[in-house]
């Protein structure tokens, strides 16, 4: 999928498919790129998330931009989502550290154990958003839970995007484990730091994905510089 996405993204950014152009049909792209339809559709969804294309029912996929500015997850841009997450999830982690119950810790531990064993990306992504929801529940404030529930679909979309293009799963598991350990220790400071680090890594990976196709990326040192 990453190879197909890289090919199509490169073609759009080089102008081989100009803004306003319609991409070849799925059947034609599958033949040309020698990939299955499910793989192609994943790549097309990623192009749309990046804001490069839009899918019009019954008409096809059209190019709407020639460079990636900011991914969109459901109704929210990556920037808007991250800003809210920093203002909500970081203090929530602190509250959860001092208010969590044994039941909260047990649920989080069992959930993270499953995530660390899971090999299916779709299943892991679903549990990823559940983990963040469970941390909010541990803060013992139903408003926090409602806020995370509101953005849960966007969180899942973002998680899938980062795992498909940024290989984030193992790193996320380690970051989640650090959050859980801070909650178990009852350390507000450590919980805040662990959640801050987790969101910093999310932002860094998103930035790397956006920069990956830009002509100046190599001059800047490339992703992760």
PDB file of C-alpha atoms in Angstrom:
ATOM      1  CA  UNK A   1       0.000   0.000   0.000  1.00  0.00           C
ATOM      2  CA  UNK A   2       2.801   2.405   0.879  1.00  0.00           C
ATOM      3  CA  UNK A   3       4.454   1.796  -2.496  1.00  0.00           C
ATOM      4  CA  UNK A   4       1.184   2.449  -4.346  1.00  0.00           C
ATOM      5  CA  UNK A   5       0.528   5.566  -2.289  1.00  0.00           C
ATOM      6  CA  UNK A   6       4.065   6.816  -2.885  1.00  0.00           C
ATOM      7  CA  UNK A   7       3.679   6.310  -6.627  1.00  0.00           C
ATOM      8  CA  UNK A   8       0.341   8.116  -6.853  1.00  0.00           C
ATOM      9  CA  UNK A   9       1.357  10.910  -4.490  1.00  0.00           C
ATOM     10  CA  UNK A  10       4.558  11.448  -6.467  1.00  0.00           C
ATOM     11  CA  UNK A  11       2.667  11.571  -9.752  1.00  0.00           C
ATOM     12  CA  UNK A  12       0.302  14.204  -8.354  1.00  0.00           C
ATOM     13  CA  UNK A  13       3.079  16.318  -6.836  1.00  0.00           C
ATOM     14  CA  UNK A  14       5.089  16.164 -10.084  1.00  0.00           C
ATOM     15  CA  UNK A  15       2.057  17.332 -12.056  1.00  0.00           C
ATOM     16  CA  UNK A  16       1.508  14.117 -13.971  1.00  0.00           C
ATOM     17  CA  UNK A  17      -2.032  14.329 -12.615  1.00  0.00           C
ATOM     18  CA  UNK A  18      -2.915  18.027 -12.417  1.00  0.00           C
ATOM     19  CA  UNK A  19      -5.441  19.651 -10.118  1.00  0.00           C
ATOM     20  CA  UNK A  20      -8.858  18.956 -11.626  1.00  0.00           C
ATOM     21  CA  UNK A  21      -7.756  15.766 -13.365  1.00  0.00           C
ATOM     22  CA  UNK A  22      -9.565  12.518 -12.797  1.00  0.00           C
ATOM     23  CA  UNK A  23      -7.402   9.574 -11.793  1.00  0.00           C
ATOM     24  CA  UNK A  24      -7.638   6.427 -13.924  1.00  0.00           C
ATOM     25  CA  UNK A  25     -10.317   3.944 -12.870  1.00  0.00           C
ATOM     26  CA  UNK A  26      -9.622   1.481 -10.070  1.00  0.00           C
ATOM     27  CA  UNK A  27      -9.534  -1.367 -12.567  1.00  0.00           C
ATOM     28  CA  UNK A  28      -7.000   0.460 -14.747  1.00  0.00           C
ATOM     29  CA  UNK A  29      -4.799   1.401 -11.784  1.00  0.00           C
ATOM     30  CA  UNK A  30      -4.870  -2.171 -10.489  1.00  0.00           C
ATOM     31  CA  UNK A  31      -3.702  -3.433 -13.880  1.00  0.00           C
ATOM     32  CA  UNK A  32      -1.032  -0.759 -14.281  1.00  0.00           C
ATOM     33  CA  UNK A  33       0.355  -1.035 -10.755  1.00  0.00           C
ATOM     34  CA  UNK A  34      -0.224  -4.795 -10.505  1.00  0.00           C
ATOM     35  CA  UNK A  35      -1.933  -4.636  -7.118  1.00  0.00           C
ATOM     36  CA  UNK A  36      -5.204  -5.903  -5.706  1.00  0.00           C
ATOM     37  CA  UNK A  37      -8.234  -3.662  -5.402  1.00  0.00           C
ATOM     38  CA  UNK A  38      -8.187  -3.624  -1.546  1.00  0.00           C
ATOM     39  CA  UNK A  39      -4.564  -2.397  -1.578  1.00  0.00           C
ATOM     40  CA  UNK A  40      -5.391   0.283  -4.139  1.00  0.00           C
ATOM     41  CA  UNK A  41      -8.419   1.449  -2.180  1.00  0.00           C
ATOM     42  CA  UNK A  42      -6.310   1.845   0.975  1.00  0.00           C
ATOM     43  CA  UNK A  43      -3.904   4.037  -0.985  1.00  0.00           C
ATOM     44  CA  UNK A  44      -6.760   6.087  -2.448  1.00  0.00           C
ATOM     45  CA  UNK A  45      -8.213   6.624   1.030  1.00  0.00           C
ATOM     46  CA  UNK A  46      -4.813   7.835   2.223  1.00  0.00           C
ATOM     47  CA  UNK A  47      -4.582  10.288  -0.694  1.00  0.00           C
ATOM     48  CA  UNK A  48      -7.965  11.664   0.292  1.00  0.00           C
ATOM     49  CA  UNK A  49      -6.947  11.955   3.953  1.00  0.00           C
ATOM     50  CA  UNK A  50      -3.873  13.903   2.827  1.00  0.00           C
ATOM     51  CA  UNK A  51      -6.164  16.311   0.993  1.00  0.00           C
ATOM     52  CA  UNK A  52      -4.770  15.529  -2.452  1.00  0.00           C
ATOM     53  CA  UNK A  53      -7.897  13.965  -3.909  1.00  0.00           C
ATOM     54  CA  UNK A  54     -11.633  13.757  -3.460  1.00  0.00           C
ATOM     55  CA  UNK A  55     -13.873  10.829  -4.350  1.00  0.00           C
ATOM     56  CA  UNK A  56     -17.138  11.657  -6.113  1.00  0.00           C
ATOM     57  CA  UNK A  57     -19.729   8.904  -6.092  1.00  0.00           C
ATOM     58  CA  UNK A  58     -20.344   7.527  -9.542  1.00  0.00           C
ATOM     59  CA  UNK A  59     -17.739   9.817 -11.101  1.00  0.00           C
ATOM     60  CA  UNK A  60     -14.372   8.724  -9.734  1.00  0.00           C
ATOM     61  CA  UNK A  61     -11.425  10.220  -7.890  1.00  0.00           C
ATOM     62  CA  UNK A  62     -10.288  13.756  -8.725  1.00  0.00           C
ATOM     63  CA  UNK A  63      -7.111  15.647  -7.846  1.00  0.00           C
ATOM     64  CA  UNK A  64      -7.866  18.741  -5.742  1.00  0.00           C
ATOM     65  CA  UNK A  65      -4.355  19.729  -4.568  1.00  0.00           C
ATOM     66  CA  UNK A  66      -0.774  19.170  -5.712  1.00  0.00           C
ATOM     67  CA  UNK A  67       0.867  19.220  -2.281  1.00  0.00           C
ATOM     68  CA  UNK A  68       0.049  17.944   1.186  1.00  0.00           C
ATOM     69  CA  UNK A  69      -0.765  20.729   3.626  1.00  0.00           C
ATOM     70  CA  UNK A  70      -2.534  18.946   6.457  1.00  0.00           C
ATOM     71  CA  UNK A  71      -4.245  15.564   6.774  1.00  0.00           C
ATOM     72  CA  UNK A  72      -7.916  15.473   7.714  1.00  0.00           C
ATOM     73  CA  UNK A  73      -9.482  12.822   9.918  1.00  0.00           C
ATOM     74  CA  UNK A  74     -13.236  12.757   9.556  1.00  0.00           C
ATOM     75  CA  UNK A  75     -14.488  16.246  10.394  1.00  0.00           C
ATOM     76  CA  UNK A  76     -11.225  17.501  11.892  1.00  0.00           C
ATOM     77  CA  UNK A  77      -7.822  18.526  10.572  1.00  0.00           C
ATOM     78  CA  UNK A  78      -4.759  17.004  12.185  1.00  0.00           C
ATOM     79  CA  UNK A  79      -3.816  20.378  13.676  1.00  0.00           C
ATOM     80  CA  UNK A  80      -7.214  20.999  15.238  1.00  0.00           C
ATOM     81  CA  UNK A  81      -7.338  17.466  16.609  1.00  0.00           C
ATOM     82  CA  UNK A  82      -3.862  17.650  18.128  1.00  0.00           C
ATOM     83  CA  UNK A  83      -4.531  21.054  19.704  1.00  0.00           C
ATOM     84  CA  UNK A  84      -7.618  19.729  21.478  1.00  0.00           C
ATOM     85  CA  UNK A  85      -5.868  16.514  22.495  1.00  0.00           C
ATOM     86  CA  UNK A  86      -3.061  18.480  24.159  1.00  0.00           C
ATOM     87  CA  UNK A  87      -5.507  20.645  26.100  1.00  0.00           C
ATOM     88  CA  UNK A  88      -7.689  17.697  27.138  1.00  0.00           C
ATOM     89  CA  UNK A  89      -5.706  14.456  27.286  1.00  0.00           C
ATOM     90  CA  UNK A  90      -2.610  15.792  29.048  1.00  0.00           C
ATOM     91  CA  UNK A  91      -4.462  17.148  32.112  1.00  0.00           C
ATOM     92  CA  UNK A  92      -6.825  14.153  31.965  1.00  0.00           C
ATOM     93  CA  UNK A  93      -3.826  11.847  32.399  1.00  0.00           C
ATOM     94  CA  UNK A  94      -2.840  13.819  35.479  1.00  0.00           C
ATOM     95  CA  UNK A  95      -6.323  13.591  36.975  1.00  0.00           C
ATOM     96  CA  UNK A  96      -6.472   9.875  36.155  1.00  0.00           C
ATOM     97  CA  UNK A  97      -3.225   9.255  38.039  1.00  0.00           C
ATOM     98  CA  UNK A  98      -4.716  10.513  41.301  1.00  0.00           C
ATOM     99  CA  UNK A  99      -8.309   9.378  40.826  1.00  0.00           C
ATOM    100  CA  UNK A 100      -8.061   5.980  39.070  1.00  0.00           C
ATOM    101  CA  UNK A 101      -9.604   2.946  40.706  1.00  0.00           C
ATOM    102  CA  UNK A 102      -8.252  -0.628  40.725  1.00  0.00           C
ATOM    103  CA  UNK A 103     -10.968  -1.432  38.164  1.00  0.00           C
ATOM    104  CA  UNK A 104      -9.722   1.338  35.862  1.00  0.00           C
ATOM    105  CA  UNK A 105      -6.157   0.037  36.062  1.00  0.00           C
ATOM    106  CA  UNK A 106      -7.264  -3.532  35.460  1.00  0.00           C
ATOM    107  CA  UNK A 107      -9.227  -2.555  32.372  1.00  0.00           C
ATOM    108  CA  UNK A 108      -6.335  -0.525  30.961  1.00  0.00           C
ATOM    109  CA  UNK A 109      -3.851  -3.309  31.676  1.00  0.00           C
ATOM    110  CA  UNK A 110      -5.997  -5.969  29.988  1.00  0.00           C
ATOM    111  CA  UNK A 111      -6.605  -3.699  27.009  1.00  0.00           C
ATOM    112  CA  UNK A 112      -2.916  -2.922  26.581  1.00  0.00           C
ATOM    113  CA  UNK A 113      -1.996  -6.603  26.878  1.00  0.00           C
ATOM    114  CA  UNK A 114      -4.350  -7.306  23.980  1.00  0.00           C
ATOM    115  CA  UNK A 115      -2.920  -4.433  21.962  1.00  0.00           C
ATOM    116  CA  UNK A 116       0.644  -5.670  22.444  1.00  0.00           C
ATOM    117  CA  UNK A 117      -0.349  -9.119  21.117  1.00  0.00           C
ATOM    118  CA  UNK A 118      -2.590  -7.906  18.285  1.00  0.00           C
ATOM    119  CA  UNK A 119      -1.317  -8.276  14.724  1.00  0.00           C
ATOM    120  CA  UNK A 120      -4.373  -7.022  12.840  1.00  0.00           C
ATOM    121  CA  UNK A 121      -4.148  -3.259  12.235  1.00  0.00           C
ATOM    122  CA  UNK A 122      -7.906  -2.694  12.172  1.00  0.00           C
ATOM    123  CA  UNK A 123      -8.390  -4.431  15.518  1.00  0.00           C
ATOM    124  CA  UNK A 124      -5.428  -2.598  17.041  1.00  0.00           C
ATOM    125  CA  UNK A 125      -6.742   0.783  15.882  1.00  0.00           C
ATOM    126  CA  UNK A 126     -10.109   0.107  17.528  1.00  0.00           C
ATOM    127  CA  UNK A 127      -8.371  -0.730  20.809  1.00  0.00           C
ATOM    128  CA  UNK A 128      -6.145   2.344  20.518  1.00  0.00           C
ATOM    129  CA  UNK A 129      -9.122   4.701  20.709  1.00  0.00           C
ATOM    130  CA  UNK A 130     -10.589   2.563  23.510  1.00  0.00           C
ATOM    131  CA  UNK A 131      -7.360   3.001  25.490  1.00  0.00           C
ATOM    132  CA  UNK A 132      -7.621   6.787  25.360  1.00  0.00           C
ATOM    133  CA  UNK A 133     -11.291   6.591  26.260  1.00  0.00           C
ATOM    134  CA  UNK A 134     -10.445   4.382  29.253  1.00  0.00           C
ATOM    135  CA  UNK A 135      -7.845   6.895  30.469  1.00  0.00           C
ATOM    136  CA  UNK A 136     -10.542   9.598  30.323  1.00  0.00           C
ATOM    137  CA  UNK A 137     -12.891   7.357  32.300  1.00  0.00           C
ATOM    138  CA  UNK A 138     -10.179   6.913  34.942  1.00  0.00           C
ATOM    139  CA  UNK A 139     -10.220  10.693  35.510  1.00  0.00           C
ATOM    140  CA  UNK A 140     -13.718  10.230  37.033  1.00  0.00           C
ATOM    141  CA  UNK A 141     -15.235  13.170  35.153  1.00  0.00           C
ATOM    142  CA  UNK A 142     -17.967  12.268  32.652  1.00  0.00           C
ATOM    143  CA  UNK A 143     -17.348  15.447  30.654  1.00  0.00           C
ATOM    144  CA  UNK A 144     -13.829  14.303  29.781  1.00  0.00           C
ATOM    145  CA  UNK A 145     -15.204  10.960  28.622  1.00  0.00           C
ATOM    146  CA  UNK A 146     -17.790  12.735  26.469  1.00  0.00           C
ATOM    147  CA  UNK A 147     -15.112  14.874  24.810  1.00  0.00           C
ATOM    148  CA  UNK A 148     -12.987  11.853  23.911  1.00  0.00           C
ATOM    149  CA  UNK A 149     -16.099  10.001  22.725  1.00  0.00           C
ATOM    150  CA  UNK A 150     -16.859  12.940  20.401  1.00  0.00           C
ATOM    151  CA  UNK A 151     -13.452  12.716  18.713  1.00  0.00           C
ATOM    152  CA  UNK A 152     -13.150   8.938  18.921  1.00  0.00           C
ATOM    153  CA  UNK A 153     -13.811   8.362  15.216  1.00  0.00           C
ATOM    154  CA  UNK A 154     -11.185  10.958  14.303  1.00  0.00           C
ATOM    155  CA  UNK A 155      -8.727   9.340  16.722  1.00  0.00           C
ATOM    156  CA  UNK A 156      -9.271   5.968  15.051  1.00  0.00           C
ATOM    157  CA  UNK A 157      -8.794   7.459  11.576  1.00  0.00           C
ATOM    158  CA  UNK A 158      -5.621   9.200  12.686  1.00  0.00           C
ATOM    159  CA  UNK A 159      -4.333   6.016  14.322  1.00  0.00           C
ATOM    160  CA  UNK A 160      -4.908   4.002  11.137  1.00  0.00           C
ATOM    161  CA  UNK A 161      -3.180   6.691   9.066  1.00  0.00           C
ATOM    162  CA  UNK A 162      -0.130   6.783  11.358  1.00  0.00           C
ATOM    163  CA  UNK A 163       0.146   2.993  11.454  1.00  0.00           C
ATOM    164  CA  UNK A 164      -0.181   2.545   7.712  1.00  0.00           C
ATOM    165  CA  UNK A 165       2.255   5.317   6.794  1.00  0.00           C
ATOM    166  CA  UNK A 166       4.363   5.827   9.895  1.00  0.00           C
ATOM    167  CA  UNK A 167       4.753   2.365  11.399  1.00  0.00           C
ATOM    168  CA  UNK A 168       3.667   3.676  14.794  1.00  0.00           C
ATOM    169  CA  UNK A 169       2.185   0.566  16.415  1.00  0.00           C
ATOM    170  CA  UNK A 170       5.109  -0.742  18.475  1.00  0.00           C
ATOM    171  CA  UNK A 171       6.152   2.746  19.516  1.00  0.00           C
ATOM    172  CA  UNK A 172       2.578   3.557  20.523  1.00  0.00           C
ATOM    173  CA  UNK A 173       2.416   0.400  22.621  1.00  0.00           C
ATOM    174  CA  UNK A 174       5.531   1.480  24.518  1.00  0.00           C
ATOM    175  CA  UNK A 175       4.141   4.981  25.029  1.00  0.00           C
ATOM    176  CA  UNK A 176       0.804   3.589  26.222  1.00  0.00           C
ATOM    177  CA  UNK A 177       2.650   1.303  28.649  1.00  0.00           C
ATOM    178  CA  UNK A 178       4.498   4.320  30.076  1.00  0.00           C
ATOM    179  CA  UNK A 179       1.159   6.120  30.560  1.00  0.00           C
ATOM    180  CA  UNK A 180      -0.324   3.096  32.332  1.00  0.00           C
ATOM    181  CA  UNK A 181       2.721   2.715  34.596  1.00  0.00           C
ATOM    182  CA  UNK A 182       2.423   6.366  35.641  1.00  0.00           C
ATOM    183  CA  UNK A 183      -1.270   5.880  36.430  1.00  0.00           C
ATOM    184  CA  UNK A 184      -0.494   2.741  38.439  1.00  0.00           C
ATOM    185  CA  UNK A 185       2.170   4.643  40.385  1.00  0.00           C
ATOM    186  CA  UNK A 186      -0.321   7.418  41.097  1.00  0.00           C
ATOM    187  CA  UNK A 187       2.150   9.985  39.757  1.00  0.00           C
ATOM    188  CA  UNK A 188       0.383  13.001  38.287  1.00  0.00           C
ATOM    189  CA  UNK A 189       3.682  14.438  37.057  1.00  0.00           C
ATOM    190  CA  UNK A 190       4.772  11.232  35.300  1.00  0.00           C
ATOM    191  CA  UNK A 191       1.335  10.721  33.749  1.00  0.00           C
ATOM    192  CA  UNK A 192       1.329  14.245  32.324  1.00  0.00           C
ATOM    193  CA  UNK A 193       4.865  13.742  30.973  1.00  0.00           C
ATOM    194  CA  UNK A 194       4.013  10.361  29.444  1.00  0.00           C
ATOM    195  CA  UNK A 195       0.931  11.674  27.664  1.00  0.00           C
ATOM    196  CA  UNK A 196       2.823  14.757  26.493  1.00  0.00           C
ATOM    197  CA  UNK A 197       5.554  12.547  25.032  1.00  0.00           C
ATOM    198  CA  UNK A 198       2.949  10.363  23.310  1.00  0.00           C
ATOM    199  CA  UNK A 199       1.311  13.354  21.626  1.00  0.00           C
ATOM    200  CA  UNK A 200       4.715  14.799  20.700  1.00  0.00           C
ATOM    201  CA  UNK A 201       5.522  11.568  18.856  1.00  0.00           C
ATOM    202  CA  UNK A 202       2.150  11.639  17.102  1.00  0.00           C
ATOM    203  CA  UNK A 203       2.872  15.175  15.900  1.00  0.00           C
ATOM    204  CA  UNK A 204       6.392  14.279  14.761  1.00  0.00           C
ATOM    205  CA  UNK A 205       5.175  11.306  12.729  1.00  0.00           C
ATOM    206  CA  UNK A 206       2.429  13.367  11.113  1.00  0.00           C
ATOM    207  CA  UNK A 207       4.972  16.042  10.195  1.00  0.00           C
ATOM    208  CA  UNK A 208       7.311  13.453   8.695  1.00  0.00           C
ATOM    209  CA  UNK A 209       4.509  11.985   6.560  1.00  0.00           C
ATOM    210  CA  UNK A 210       3.512  15.409   5.260  1.00  0.00           C
ATOM    211  CA  UNK A 211       7.115  16.373   4.480  1.00  0.00           C
ATOM    212  CA  UNK A 212       7.998  13.050   2.872  1.00  0.00           C
ATOM    213  CA  UNK A 213       6.951  14.012  -0.641  1.00  0.00           C
ATOM    214  CA  UNK A 214       8.131  17.600  -0.652  1.00  0.00           C
ATOM    215  CA  UNK A 215      11.040  18.521  -2.933  1.00  0.00           C
ATOM    216  CA  UNK A 216      12.843  20.331  -0.073  1.00  0.00           C
ATOM    217  CA  UNK A 217      12.627  17.329   2.290  1.00  0.00           C
ATOM    218  CA  UNK A 218      16.028  15.990   1.271  1.00  0.00           C
ATOM    219  CA  UNK A 219      17.655  19.399   1.690  1.00  0.00           C
ATOM    220  CA  UNK A 220      16.134  19.677   5.147  1.00  0.00           C
ATOM    221  CA  UNK A 221      17.515  16.298   6.122  1.00  0.00           C
ATOM    222  CA  UNK A 222      14.425  14.259   5.325  1.00  0.00           C
ATOM    223  CA  UNK A 223      11.857  12.838   7.707  1.00  0.00           C
ATOM    224  CA  UNK A 224      12.945  12.694  11.297  1.00  0.00           C
ATOM    225  CA  UNK A 225      15.691  15.314  10.898  1.00  0.00           C
TER     226      UNK A 225
END
